[in-house]
PDB file of C-alpha atoms in Angstrom:
ATOM      1  CA  MET A   1     -28.962 -23.272 -45.601  1.00 73.00           C
ATOM      2  CA  ALA A   2     -28.423 -22.468 -41.934  1.00 86.00           C
ATOM      3  CA  LEU A   3     -31.500 -21.659 -39.829  1.00 90.00           C
ATOM      4  CA  GLN A   4     -32.054 -17.898 -39.517  1.00 88.00           C
ATOM      5  CA  VAL A   5     -34.777 -16.993 -36.984  1.00 92.00           C
ATOM      6  CA  VAL A   6     -36.552 -13.732 -37.789  1.00 85.00           C
ATOM      7  CA  LYS A   7     -37.492 -11.941 -34.631  1.00 87.00           C
ATOM      8  CA  ALA A   8     -41.035 -10.656 -34.135  1.00 84.00           C
ATOM      9  CA  LYS A   9     -41.548  -7.019 -35.104  1.00 83.00           C
ATOM     10  CA  PRO A  10     -44.362  -4.696 -36.255  1.00 83.00           C
ATOM     11  CA  ARG A  11     -44.990  -4.617 -39.996  1.00 85.00           C
ATOM     12  CA  THR A  12     -47.450  -3.554 -42.659  1.00 91.00           C
ATOM     13  CA  PRO A  13     -47.295  -6.031 -45.556  1.00 95.00           C
ATOM     14  CA  PRO A  14     -48.195  -5.015 -49.129  1.00 97.00           C
ATOM     15  CA  LEU A  15     -51.758  -5.392 -50.332  1.00 98.00           C
ATOM     16  CA  ARG A  16     -52.934  -7.942 -52.890  1.00 98.00           C
ATOM     17  CA  CYS A  17     -56.308  -6.872 -54.268  1.00 98.00           C
ATOM     18  CA  ILE A  18     -58.746  -7.666 -57.105  1.00 98.00           C
ATOM     19  CA  LEU A  19     -61.525  -5.257 -58.034  1.00 98.00           C
ATOM     20  CA  PHE A  20     -63.953  -6.953 -60.418  1.00 97.00           C
ATOM     21  CA  GLY A  21     -67.273  -6.007 -61.880  1.00 95.00           C
ATOM     22  CA  PRO A  22     -69.036  -4.652 -64.990  1.00 93.00           C
ATOM     23  CA  VAL A  23     -67.847  -1.792 -67.126  1.00 91.00           C
ATOM     24  CA  GLY A  24     -68.261   1.564 -65.430  1.00 90.00           C
ATOM     25  CA  SER A  25     -68.113   0.297 -61.848  1.00 93.00           C
ATOM     26  CA  TRP A  26     -65.002   2.416 -61.001  1.00 95.00           C
ATOM     27  CA  LYS A  27     -62.340  -0.273 -61.017  1.00 96.00           C
ATOM     28  CA  THR A  28     -59.709   1.676 -62.914  1.00 96.00           C
ATOM     29  CA  SER A  29     -60.764   5.006 -61.372  1.00 96.00           C
ATOM     30  CA  THR A  30     -60.306   3.562 -57.878  1.00 97.00           C
ATOM     31  CA  TYR A  31     -56.736   2.406 -58.527  1.00 98.00           C
ATOM     32  CA  ALA A  32     -55.915   5.824 -60.030  1.00 97.00           C
ATOM     33  CA  HIS A  33     -55.544   6.964 -56.387  1.00 97.00           C
ATOM     34  CA  ALA A  34     -52.728   4.503 -55.679  1.00 97.00           C
ATOM     35  CA  GLN A  35     -49.468   6.405 -55.221  1.00 95.00           C
ATOM     36  CA  LYS A  36     -46.260   5.540 -57.136  1.00 97.00           C
ATOM     37  CA  ALA A  37     -48.018   2.920 -59.257  1.00 98.00           C
ATOM     38  CA  LEU A  38     -46.878   1.253 -62.445  1.00 98.00           C
ATOM     39  CA  TRP A  39     -49.711   0.114 -64.713  1.00 98.00           C
ATOM     40  CA  ILE A  40     -49.814  -2.953 -66.905  1.00 97.00           C
ATOM     41  CA  ASP A  41     -52.724  -1.750 -69.055  1.00 96.00           C
ATOM     42  CA  LEU A  42     -53.778  -4.582 -71.343  1.00 95.00           C
ATOM     43  CA  HIS A  43     -56.866  -2.986 -72.902  1.00 90.00           C
ATOM     44  CA  GLY A  44     -56.293   0.751 -72.839  1.00 92.00           C
ATOM     45  CA  SER A  45     -58.537   1.468 -69.869  1.00 93.00           C
ATOM     46  CA  THR A  46     -56.197   4.140 -68.489  1.00 93.00           C
ATOM     47  CA  ALA A  47     -57.399   6.297 -71.377  1.00 91.00           C
ATOM     48  CA  VAL A  48     -60.370   7.241 -69.148  1.00 89.00           C
ATOM     49  CA  LEU A  49     -58.048   8.937 -66.694  1.00 91.00           C
ATOM     50  CA  THR A  50     -57.308  12.639 -66.959  1.00 90.00           C
ATOM     51  CA  THR A  51     -53.554  12.078 -66.738  1.00 91.00           C
ATOM     52  CA  GLN A  52     -51.936   8.997 -68.200  1.00 91.00           C
ATOM     53  CA  PRO A  53     -50.122   7.132 -65.402  1.00 96.00           C
ATOM     54  CA  ASP A  54     -46.761   5.384 -65.658  1.00 96.00           C
ATOM     55  CA  CYS A  55     -47.249   2.253 -67.788  1.00 96.00           C
ATOM     56  CA  ALA A  56     -45.018  -0.718 -68.477  1.00 96.00           C
ATOM     57  CA  PHE A  57     -45.676  -0.126 -72.227  1.00 95.00           C
ATOM     58  CA  GLU A  58     -47.732   2.247 -74.396  1.00 93.00           C
ATOM     59  CA  PRO A  59     -51.259   0.869 -73.947  1.00 89.00           C
ATOM     60  CA  LEU A  60     -52.980   2.749 -76.773  1.00 85.00           C
ATOM     61  CA  LYS A  61     -50.461   1.556 -79.388  1.00 84.00           C
ATOM     62  CA  GLY A  62     -50.751  -2.119 -78.594  1.00 77.00           C
ATOM     63  CA  ASP A  63     -47.135  -2.398 -77.508  1.00 87.00           C
ATOM     64  CA  ARG A  64     -47.888  -5.098 -74.959  1.00 93.00           C
ATOM     65  CA  PRO A  65     -45.707  -8.263 -74.711  1.00 96.00           C
ATOM     66  CA  GLU A  66     -46.351 -10.508 -77.673  1.00 95.00           C
ATOM     67  CA  ASN A  67     -46.690 -13.906 -75.946  1.00 97.00           C
ATOM     68  CA  PHE A  68     -46.740 -15.724 -72.612  1.00 98.00           C
ATOM     69  CA  PRO A  69     -42.929 -16.017 -72.114  1.00 98.00           C
ATOM     70  CA  ALA A  70     -42.558 -12.305 -72.920  1.00 97.00           C
ATOM     71  CA  TYR A  71     -45.220 -11.421 -70.356  1.00 98.00           C
ATOM     72  CA  ILE A  72     -43.478 -13.410 -67.634  1.00 98.00           C
ATOM     73  CA  ASP A  73     -40.167 -11.756 -68.596  1.00 98.00           C
ATOM     74  CA  MET A  74     -41.794  -8.346 -68.289  1.00 97.00           C
ATOM     75  CA  LEU A  75     -43.012  -9.139 -64.761  1.00 98.00           C
ATOM     76  CA  ARG A  76     -39.474 -10.187 -63.807  1.00 97.00           C
ATOM     77  CA  ASP A  77     -38.160  -6.878 -65.140  1.00 97.00           C
ATOM     78  CA  VAL A  78     -40.808  -4.948 -63.189  1.00 97.00           C
ATOM     79  CA  SER A  79     -39.768  -6.741 -59.976  1.00 96.00           C
ATOM     80  CA  GLN A  80     -36.422  -4.901 -60.185  1.00 95.00           C
ATOM     81  CA  MET A  81     -38.143  -1.479 -60.018  1.00 96.00           C
ATOM     82  CA  ARG A  82     -39.196  -1.485 -56.361  1.00 95.00           C
ATOM     83  CA  GLY A  83     -37.193   1.673 -55.596  1.00 93.00           C
ATOM     84  CA  GLU A  84     -39.278   3.634 -58.104  1.00 96.00           C
ATOM     85  CA  TYR A  85     -42.768   2.174 -57.573  1.00 98.00           C
ATOM     86  CA  ASP A  86     -44.858   0.976 -54.655  1.00 98.00           C
ATOM     87  CA  SER A  87     -47.680  -0.711 -56.587  1.00 98.00           C
ATOM     88  CA  VAL A  88     -48.095  -2.736 -59.786  1.00 98.00           C
ATOM     89  CA  ILE A  89     -51.594  -2.528 -61.264  1.00 98.00           C
ATOM     90  CA  THR A  90     -52.693  -5.080 -63.901  1.00 98.00           C
ATOM     91  CA  ASP A  91     -55.732  -3.887 -65.850  1.00 95.00           C
ATOM     92  CA  GLY A  92     -57.127  -6.470 -66.324  1.00 92.00           C
ATOM     93  CA  LEU A  93     -56.763 -10.031 -65.139  1.00 97.00           C
ATOM     94  CA  ASP A  94     -59.149 -11.424 -67.745  1.00 97.00           C
ATOM     95  CA  ASP A  95     -56.931  -9.920 -70.447  1.00 97.00           C
ATOM     96  CA  VAL A  96     -53.986 -11.930 -69.087  1.00 98.00           C
ATOM     97  CA  TYR A  97     -55.998 -15.038 -69.948  1.00 98.00           C
ATOM     98  CA  ARG A  98     -57.213 -13.730 -73.301  1.00 97.00           C
ATOM     99  CA  HIS A  99     -53.825 -12.536 -74.565  1.00 97.00           C
ATOM    100  CA  TYR A 100     -51.415 -14.957 -72.915  1.00 98.00           C
ATOM    101  CA  ILE A 101     -52.582 -17.905 -70.850  1.00 98.00           C
ATOM    102  CA  ILE A 102     -55.279 -19.306 -73.176  1.00 97.00           C
ATOM    103  CA  PRO A 103     -53.241 -18.936 -76.403  1.00 97.00           C
ATOM    104  CA  GLU A 104     -50.218 -20.549 -74.694  1.00 98.00           C
ATOM    105  CA  ALA A 105     -52.400 -23.416 -73.407  1.00 97.00           C
ATOM    106  CA  LEU A 106     -53.780 -24.050 -76.909  1.00 97.00           C
ATOM    107  CA  ARG A 107     -50.269 -23.931 -78.388  1.00 97.00           C
ATOM    108  CA  MET A 108     -48.896 -26.361 -75.785  1.00 96.00           C
ATOM    109  CA  THR A 109     -51.704 -28.873 -76.342  1.00 96.00           C
ATOM    110  CA  LYS A 110     -51.984 -28.324 -80.136  1.00 96.00           C
ATOM    111  CA  CYS A 111     -55.736 -27.687 -79.789  1.00 95.00           C
ATOM    112  CA  SER A 112     -58.013 -25.018 -81.217  1.00 94.00           C
ATOM    113  CA  THR A 113     -60.490 -24.809 -78.309  1.00 92.00           C
ATOM    114  CA  LEU A 114     -60.296 -25.327 -74.539  1.00 90.00           C
ATOM    115  CA  GLY A 115     -62.841 -28.150 -74.672  1.00 86.00           C
ATOM    116  CA  GLU A 116     -60.823 -30.414 -76.911  1.00 88.00           C
ATOM    117  CA  ASN A 117     -59.013 -33.620 -75.946  1.00 87.00           C
ATOM    118  CA  TYR A 118     -60.876 -34.251 -72.683  1.00 85.00           C
ATOM    119  CA  GLY A 119     -59.865 -31.000 -71.087  1.00 86.00           C
ATOM    120  CA  LYS A 120     -56.134 -31.124 -71.752  1.00 92.00           C
ATOM    121  CA  PRO A 121     -56.041 -27.418 -72.678  1.00 94.00           C
ATOM    122  CA  MET A 122     -57.802 -26.576 -69.403  1.00 94.00           C
ATOM    123  CA  ASP A 123     -55.155 -28.574 -67.532  1.00 95.00           C
ATOM    124  CA  ALA A 124     -52.584 -26.344 -69.216  1.00 96.00           C
ATOM    125  CA  VAL A 125     -54.562 -23.213 -68.305  1.00 96.00           C
ATOM    126  CA  VAL A 126     -54.447 -24.141 -64.631  1.00 96.00           C
ATOM    127  CA  SER A 127     -50.725 -24.920 -64.810  1.00 96.00           C
ATOM    128  CA  LEU A 128     -49.979 -21.616 -66.542  1.00 98.00           C
ATOM    129  CA  THR A 129     -52.151 -19.778 -64.009  1.00 98.00           C
ATOM    130  CA  HIS A 130     -49.917 -21.118 -61.242  1.00 98.00           C
ATOM    131  CA  GLN A 131     -46.872 -19.777 -63.157  1.00 98.00           C
ATOM    132  CA  VAL A 132     -48.445 -16.322 -63.421  1.00 98.00           C
ATOM    133  CA  VAL A 133     -49.385 -16.300 -59.747  1.00 98.00           C
ATOM    134  CA  ALA A 134     -45.769 -17.237 -58.905  1.00 98.00           C
ATOM    135  CA  ALA A 135     -44.512 -14.284 -61.016  1.00 98.00           C
ATOM    136  CA  TYR A 136     -46.821 -11.906 -59.165  1.00 98.00           C
ATOM    137  CA  GLU A 137     -45.813 -13.508 -55.861  1.00 98.00           C
ATOM    138  CA  ALA A 138     -42.247 -12.438 -56.638  1.00 97.00           C
ATOM    139  CA  LEU A 139     -43.478  -8.844 -57.036  1.00 98.00           C
ATOM    140  CA  TYR A 140     -45.319  -9.118 -53.706  1.00 98.00           C
ATOM    141  CA  SER A 141     -42.185 -10.567 -52.014  1.00 97.00           C
ATOM    142  CA  ASN A 142     -40.241  -7.558 -53.271  1.00 97.00           C
ATOM    143  CA  GLY A 143     -42.633  -5.242 -51.444  1.00 97.00           C
ATOM    144  CA  PHE A 144     -45.057  -4.197 -54.203  1.00 98.00           C
ATOM    145  CA  ASN A 145     -48.765  -3.816 -53.684  1.00 98.00           C
ATOM    146  CA  VAL A 146     -50.157  -6.145 -56.368  1.00 98.00           C
ATOM    147  CA  LEU A 147     -53.471  -4.880 -57.733  1.00 98.00           C
ATOM    148  CA  PHE A 148     -55.789  -6.224 -60.426  1.00 98.00           C
ATOM    149  CA  THR A 149     -58.985  -5.345 -62.207  1.00 98.00           C
ATOM    150  CA  ALA A 150     -61.233  -7.923 -63.856  1.00 97.00           C
ATOM    151  CA  HIS A 151     -64.664  -8.133 -65.431  1.00 96.00           C
ATOM    152  CA  ASP A 152     -67.375 -10.402 -64.067  1.00 95.00           C
ATOM    153  CA  GLN A 153     -69.151 -13.447 -65.441  1.00 94.00           C
ATOM    154  CA  LEU A 154     -72.097 -15.686 -64.546  1.00 92.00           C
ATOM    155  CA  ILE A 155     -71.340 -19.317 -63.758  1.00 91.00           C
ATOM    156  CA  GLU A 156     -73.855 -22.130 -63.267  1.00 87.00           C
ATOM    157  CA  ARG A 157     -73.474 -24.020 -60.035  1.00 82.00           C
ATOM    158  CA  ILE A 158     -75.406 -26.855 -58.318  1.00 79.00           C
ATOM    159  CA  ASN A 159     -76.272 -26.650 -54.625  1.00 75.00           C
ATOM    160  CA  PRO A 160     -76.306 -29.674 -52.256  1.00 76.00           C
ATOM    161  CA  GLU A 161     -80.014 -30.194 -53.011  1.00 81.00           C
ATOM    162  CA  GLY A 162     -79.230 -30.562 -56.698  1.00 78.00           C
ATOM    163  CA  VAL A 163     -80.695 -27.218 -57.748  1.00 81.00           C
ATOM    164  CA  ASN A 164     -78.955 -25.353 -60.515  1.00 85.00           C
ATOM    165  CA  PHE A 165     -78.358 -21.620 -59.931  1.00 86.00           C
ATOM    166  CA  MET A 166     -76.228 -18.789 -61.304  1.00 89.00           C
ATOM    167  CA  VAL A 167     -73.495 -17.012 -59.346  1.00 91.00           C
ATOM    168  CA  THR A 168     -71.427 -13.917 -60.146  1.00 93.00           C
ATOM    169  CA  GLU A 169     -67.730 -14.683 -60.426  1.00 94.00           C
ATOM    170  CA  LEU A 170     -64.619 -12.902 -61.574  1.00 94.00           C
ATOM    171  CA  ASP A 171     -63.876 -13.502 -65.249  1.00 96.00           C
ATOM    172  CA  ALA A 172     -61.306 -16.267 -65.279  1.00 96.00           C
ATOM    173  CA  PRO A 173     -61.693 -19.725 -66.862  1.00 94.00           C
ATOM    174  CA  TYR A 174     -64.058 -22.050 -65.033  1.00 92.00           C
ATOM    175  CA  GLN A 175     -65.260 -25.392 -66.307  1.00 87.00           C
ATOM    176  CA  ALA A 176     -66.817 -28.409 -64.656  1.00 81.00           C
ATOM    177  CA  GLY A 177     -68.087 -31.644 -66.175  1.00 73.00           C
ATOM    178  CA  LYS A 178     -67.721 -35.370 -66.344  1.00 71.00           C
ATOM    179  CA  VAL A 179     -63.983 -35.241 -67.076  1.00 68.00           C
ATOM    180  CA  GLY A 180     -63.050 -32.843 -64.294  1.00 74.00           C
ATOM    181  CA  LYS A 181     -63.266 -29.369 -62.779  1.00 85.00           C
ATOM    182  CA  TRP A 182     -61.035 -26.408 -63.505  1.00 91.00           C
ATOM    183  CA  ASP A 183     -61.578 -23.419 -61.223  1.00 92.00           C
ATOM    184  CA  CYS A 184     -59.177 -20.537 -61.933  1.00 95.00           C
ATOM    185  CA  PRO A 185     -61.204 -17.848 -60.126  1.00 95.00           C
ATOM    186  CA  SER A 186     -60.653 -19.617 -56.782  1.00 94.00           C
ATOM    187  CA  LEU A 187     -56.868 -19.642 -57.332  1.00 95.00           C
ATOM    188  CA  TRP A 188     -56.823 -15.859 -57.476  1.00 97.00           C
ATOM    189  CA  ARG A 189     -59.465 -15.334 -54.752  1.00 96.00           C
ATOM    190  CA  ASP A 190     -57.478 -17.498 -52.330  1.00 96.00           C
ATOM    191  CA  TRP A 191     -54.176 -15.760 -53.096  1.00 97.00           C
ATOM    192  CA  VAL A 192     -55.226 -12.120 -52.715  1.00 98.00           C
ATOM    193  CA  ASP A 193     -56.134 -10.324 -49.489  1.00 98.00           C
ATOM    194  CA  VAL A 194     -59.111  -8.418 -50.866  1.00 98.00           C
ATOM    195  CA  CYS A 195     -61.443  -9.445 -53.697  1.00 97.00           C
ATOM    196  CA  ALA A 196     -64.182  -6.871 -54.042  1.00 97.00           C
ATOM    197  CA  TYR A 197     -67.119  -6.971 -56.413  1.00 96.00           C
ATOM    198  CA  LEU A 198     -68.066  -3.494 -57.674  1.00 96.00           C
ATOM    199  CA  THR A 199     -71.438  -2.763 -59.253  1.00 93.00           C
ATOM    200  CA  VAL A 200     -74.214  -0.211 -59.317  1.00 88.00           C
ATOM    201  CA  GLU A 201     -77.659  -0.328 -57.750  1.00 79.00           C
ATOM    202  CA  GLY A 202     -80.735   1.800 -58.245  1.00 59.00           C
ATOM    203  CA  ARG A 203     -81.927   0.834 -61.717  1.00 51.00           C
ATOM    204  CA  SER A 204     -84.581  -1.765 -62.399  1.00 55.00           C
ATOM    205  CA  ILE A 205     -86.211  -3.397 -65.441  1.00 57.00           C
ATOM    206  CA  VAL A 206     -89.952  -2.587 -65.659  1.00 59.00           C
ATOM    207  CA  LYS A 207     -92.554  -3.493 -68.313  1.00 61.00           C
ATOM    208  CA  ARG A 208     -95.493  -1.142 -68.056  1.00 66.00           C
ATOM    209  CA  GLU A 209     -98.921  -1.722 -69.555  1.00 70.00           C
ATOM    210  CA  GLY A 210     -98.766  -1.081 -73.261  1.00 67.00           C
ATOM    211  CA  ASP A 211     -95.016  -1.507 -73.540  1.00 68.00           C
ATOM    212  CA  LYS A 212     -93.742  -4.082 -76.025  1.00 63.00           C
ATOM    213  CA  LEU A 213     -90.388  -4.313 -74.273  1.00 62.00           C
ATOM    214  CA  ALA A 214     -89.343  -3.830 -70.652  1.00 61.00           C
ATOM    215  CA  LYS A 215     -87.232  -0.758 -70.027  1.00 56.00           C
ATOM    216  CA  ALA A 216     -84.578   0.195 -67.515  1.00 50.00           C
ATOM    217  CA  THR A 217     -85.808   2.837 -65.085  1.00 50.00           C
ATOM    218  CA  GLY A 218     -84.197   4.795 -62.286  1.00 47.00           C
ATOM    219  CA  ASP A 219     -81.279   7.137 -61.861  1.00 48.00           C
ATOM    220  CA  ALA A 220     -78.706   6.849 -64.646  1.00 50.00           C
ATOM    221  CA  ASP A 221     -76.076   7.734 -62.045  1.00 55.00           C
ATOM    222  CA  ALA A 222     -77.086   4.826 -59.858  1.00 69.00           C
ATOM    223  CA  ARG A 223     -75.465   4.153 -56.474  1.00 87.00           C
ATOM    224  CA  HIS A 224     -72.054   2.500 -56.656  1.00 93.00           C
ATOM    225  CA  VAL A 225     -71.500  -0.300 -54.159  1.00 95.00           C
ATOM    226  CA  ALA A 226     -68.673  -2.736 -53.266  1.00 96.00           C
ATOM    227  CA  TYR A 227     -69.215  -6.204 -51.889  1.00 96.00           C
ATOM    228  CA  LEU A 228     -66.485  -7.487 -49.568  1.00 96.00           C
ATOM    229  CA  ARG A 229     -68.247 -10.637 -48.346  1.00 94.00           C
ATOM    230  CA  ILE A 230     -69.587 -13.714 -50.106  1.00 91.00           C
ATOM    231  CA  GLU A 231     -73.308 -13.620 -50.902  1.00 91.00           C
ATOM    232  CA  ALA A 232     -75.617 -16.432 -52.035  1.00 87.00           C
ATOM    233  CA  TRP A 233     -75.211 -15.139 -55.615  1.00 90.00           C
ATOM    234  CA  LEU A 234     -71.541 -14.043 -55.282  1.00 93.00           C
ATOM    235  CA  ASP A 235     -68.636 -16.466 -54.915  1.00 86.00           C
ATOM    236  CA  SER A 236     -65.418 -14.439 -55.140  1.00 87.00           C
ATOM    237  CA  ALA A 237     -65.591 -11.792 -52.459  1.00 93.00           C
ATOM    238  CA  LYS A 238     -63.369 -11.374 -49.437  1.00 95.00           C
ATOM    239  CA  GLY A 239     -61.911  -8.592 -47.324  1.00 95.00           C
ATOM    240  CA  ARG A 240     -59.104  -9.920 -45.142  1.00 94.00           C
ATOM    241  CA  ARG A 241     -58.644  -7.666 -42.080  1.00 94.00           C
ATOM    242  CA  LEU A 242     -61.548  -5.525 -43.385  1.00 95.00           C
ATOM    243  CA  GLU A 243     -64.303  -7.272 -41.420  1.00 91.00           C
ATOM    244  CA  ARG A 244     -65.136  -3.949 -39.741  1.00 91.00           C
ATOM    245  CA  VAL A 245     -65.938  -2.411 -43.182  1.00 92.00           C
ATOM    246  CA  LYS A 246     -69.586  -2.626 -44.118  1.00 91.00           C
ATOM    247  CA  SER A 247     -70.590  -4.890 -47.011  1.00 93.00           C
ATOM    248  CA  PRO A 248     -72.201  -3.924 -49.307  1.00 92.00           C
ATOM    249  CA  LEU A 249     -70.343  -0.640 -48.957  1.00 94.00           C
ATOM    250  CA  SER A 250     -71.940   2.420 -50.544  1.00 94.00           C
ATOM    251  CA  ILE A 251     -69.249   4.270 -52.580  1.00 94.00           C
ATOM    252  CA  GLY A 252     -69.372   8.023 -52.836  1.00 93.00           C
ATOM    253  CA  SER A 253     -66.329   8.258 -55.130  1.00 95.00           C
ATOM    254  CA  PRO A 254     -63.392   6.112 -56.317  1.00 96.00           C
ATOM    255  CA  ARG A 255     -61.186   7.885 -53.796  1.00 97.00           C
ATOM    256  CA  ASP A 256     -63.549   6.822 -50.989  1.00 96.00           C
ATOM    257  CA  LEU A 257     -63.321   3.188 -52.044  1.00 97.00           C
ATOM    258  CA  TRP A 258     -59.499   3.298 -52.275  1.00 98.00           C
ATOM    259  CA  GLU A 259     -59.306   4.764 -48.785  1.00 97.00           C
ATOM    260  CA  ALA A 260     -61.737   2.184 -47.441  1.00 96.00           C
ATOM    261  CA  ILE A 261     -59.730  -0.722 -48.866  1.00 97.00           C
ATOM    262  CA  TYR A 262     -56.123   0.425 -48.796  1.00 97.00           C
ATOM    263  CA  GLY A 263     -56.518   2.682 -45.800  1.00 96.00           C
ATOM    264  CA  GLY A 264     -58.465  -0.018 -43.981  1.00 96.00           C
ATOM    265  CA  TRP A 265     -55.747  -2.572 -44.766  1.00 97.00           C
ATOM    266  CA  ARG A 266     -52.903  -0.288 -43.716  1.00 96.00           C
ATOM    267  CA  ASN A 267     -54.609   0.791 -40.480  1.00 96.00           C
ATOM    268  CA  SER A 268     -55.384  -2.814 -39.544  1.00 96.00           C
ATOM    269  CA  PHE A 269     -51.694  -3.205 -38.674  1.00 96.00           C
ATOM    270  CA  ASP A 270     -51.464   0.089 -36.729  1.00 95.00           C
ATOM    271  CA  PRO A 271     -52.595  -0.226 -33.063  1.00 94.00           C
ATOM    272  CA  ALA A 272     -52.857   3.604 -32.651  1.00 94.00           C
ATOM    273  CA  ALA A 273     -55.146   3.911 -35.678  1.00 94.00           C
ATOM    274  CA  LEU A 274     -57.264   0.968 -34.561  1.00 93.00           C
ATOM    275  CA  LYS A 275     -57.572   2.407 -31.033  1.00 93.00           C
ATOM    276  CA  THR A 276     -58.825   5.735 -32.478  1.00 93.00           C
ATOM    277  CA  GLU A 277     -61.265   3.901 -34.709  1.00 92.00           C
ATOM    278  CA  ALA A 278     -62.622   1.882 -31.773  1.00 91.00           C
ATOM    279  CA  GLN A 279     -62.974   5.016 -29.630  1.00 91.00           C
ATOM    280  CA  ASN A 280     -65.116   6.585 -32.344  1.00 90.00           C
ATOM    281  CA  HIS A 281     -67.623   3.751 -31.916  1.00 88.00           C
ATOM    282  CA  LEU A 282     -67.916   4.016 -28.130  1.00 87.00           C
ATOM    283  CA  GLY A 283     -70.803   6.473 -28.261  1.00 86.00           C
ATOM    284  CA  ARG A 284     -73.091   3.685 -29.405  1.00 84.00           C
ATOM    285  CA  LEU A 285     -72.712   1.815 -26.108  1.00 86.00           C
ATOM    286  CA  PRO A 286     -74.292   2.375 -22.669  1.00 88.00           C
ATOM    287  CA  GLU A 287     -72.112   4.446 -20.349  1.00 87.00           C
ATOM    288  CA  GLU A 288     -71.093   1.467 -18.188  1.00 86.00           C
ATOM    289  CA  GLN A 289     -69.899  -0.502 -21.189  1.00 87.00           C
ATOM    290  CA  GLN A 290     -68.124   2.578 -22.521  1.00 87.00           C
ATOM    291  CA  ALA A 291     -66.103   2.901 -19.349  1.00 90.00           C
ATOM    292  CA  LYS A 292     -65.068  -0.765 -19.339  1.00 90.00           C
ATOM    293  CA  LEU A 293     -64.129  -0.759 -23.035  1.00 89.00           C
ATOM    294  CA  ARG A 294     -62.258   2.535 -22.688  1.00 90.00           C
ATOM    295  CA  ALA A 295     -60.182   1.053 -19.872  1.00 92.00           C
ATOM    296  CA  TYR A 296     -59.492  -2.000 -22.069  1.00 92.00           C
ATOM    297  CA  LEU A 297     -58.391   0.188 -24.966  1.00 91.00           C
ATOM    298  CA  ASP A 298     -56.169   2.365 -22.791  1.00 91.00           C
ATOM    299  CA  ALA A 299     -54.275  -0.602 -21.369  1.00 92.00           C
ATOM    300  CA  PRO A 300     -50.673  -0.495 -22.650  1.00 91.00           C
ATOM    301  CA  GLY A 301     -49.404  -3.050 -25.158  1.00 89.00           C
ATOM    302  CA  ARG A 302     -52.653  -3.817 -26.956  1.00 92.00           C
ATOM    303  CA  THR A 303     -51.864  -5.590 -30.242  1.00 92.00           C
ATOM    304  CA  ALA A 304     -53.498  -4.891 -33.593  1.00 93.00           C
ATOM    305  CA  GLU A 305     -55.191  -8.289 -33.451  1.00 93.00           C
ATOM    306  CA  GLU A 306     -56.750  -7.560 -30.061  1.00 93.00           C
ATOM    307  CA  LEU A 307     -58.036  -4.166 -31.278  1.00 93.00           C
ATOM    308  CA  LEU A 308     -59.359  -5.718 -34.506  1.00 93.00           C
ATOM    309  CA  ALA A 309     -61.348  -8.171 -32.431  1.00 92.00           C
ATOM    310  CA  VAL A 310     -62.881  -5.273 -30.524  1.00 91.00           C
ATOM    311  CA  LEU A 311     -63.790  -3.491 -33.748  1.00 91.00           C
ATOM    312  CA  ARG A 312     -65.397  -6.622 -35.209  1.00 89.00           C
ATOM    313  CA  THR A 313     -67.677  -6.669 -32.204  1.00 87.00           C
ATOM    314  CA  LEU A 314     -68.441  -2.958 -32.332  1.00 87.00           C
ATOM    315  CA  THR A 315     -69.271  -2.950 -36.048  1.00 83.00           C
ATOM    316  CA  LYS A 316     -71.461  -6.008 -36.205  1.00 78.00           C
TER     317      LYS A 316
END
């Protein structure tokens, strides 16, 4: 193929995002605000929405693809629908493993559990994961926002001092032992642009004097929060080009979270939007610094990357 140089030009690439967390943390409700979206609803979660969105199959009747090859074929068919849809939402990623990847891995290796035959089924799981990522990469290359939900899990890790501890991770197969290490969560975390952990805060477990069992106390409608950065107890969290967004981020509504993530991603490529955002932070600075920074912002030709660097400083 002859060399074809693509000239530099402004652009806003599609978003690749995973929202993971426990039930009721507003994963599905957040994506309900994505415009022109096609849902791949693998466990009927869109039933919580007031209006059923466009789906690749009827989720409440169990009409999903019957096996791994059929699922890959469906993704290829969806890739041809870019003119009709802007986003493809898979709800959820852990169901892709439960319905397709793990059964196919067991079939390929003729095993009944993932731990058999010195980890051969887990080798197959990783290989099949790469195939699924490639199928979603084709959607992304066609211009779709590629969005996922997933549940969470606890995984035991060992720190450099040899201390065992538990971390929260997105629910994809992870296994480590004497015969090897298989780490599917990291494959997804590294591929997407945003991997946000959603949860609720405000309730605590308390055992009062006279109680036989500890009880949960606090507001039943506890505060919803999103983590966009890695914590000591949280492995899969990232917010590419969202460093200026606070983490943990208090969420007033699913719409607020969608605007923070998708709006923040979209605006990170728009110099005019970034300039306005930076100007809104100037009031925090002494007058002399305000004048210098205002002159810097007003200089013609500022790139999005330069303005993002300013915002990272202003929002520390």
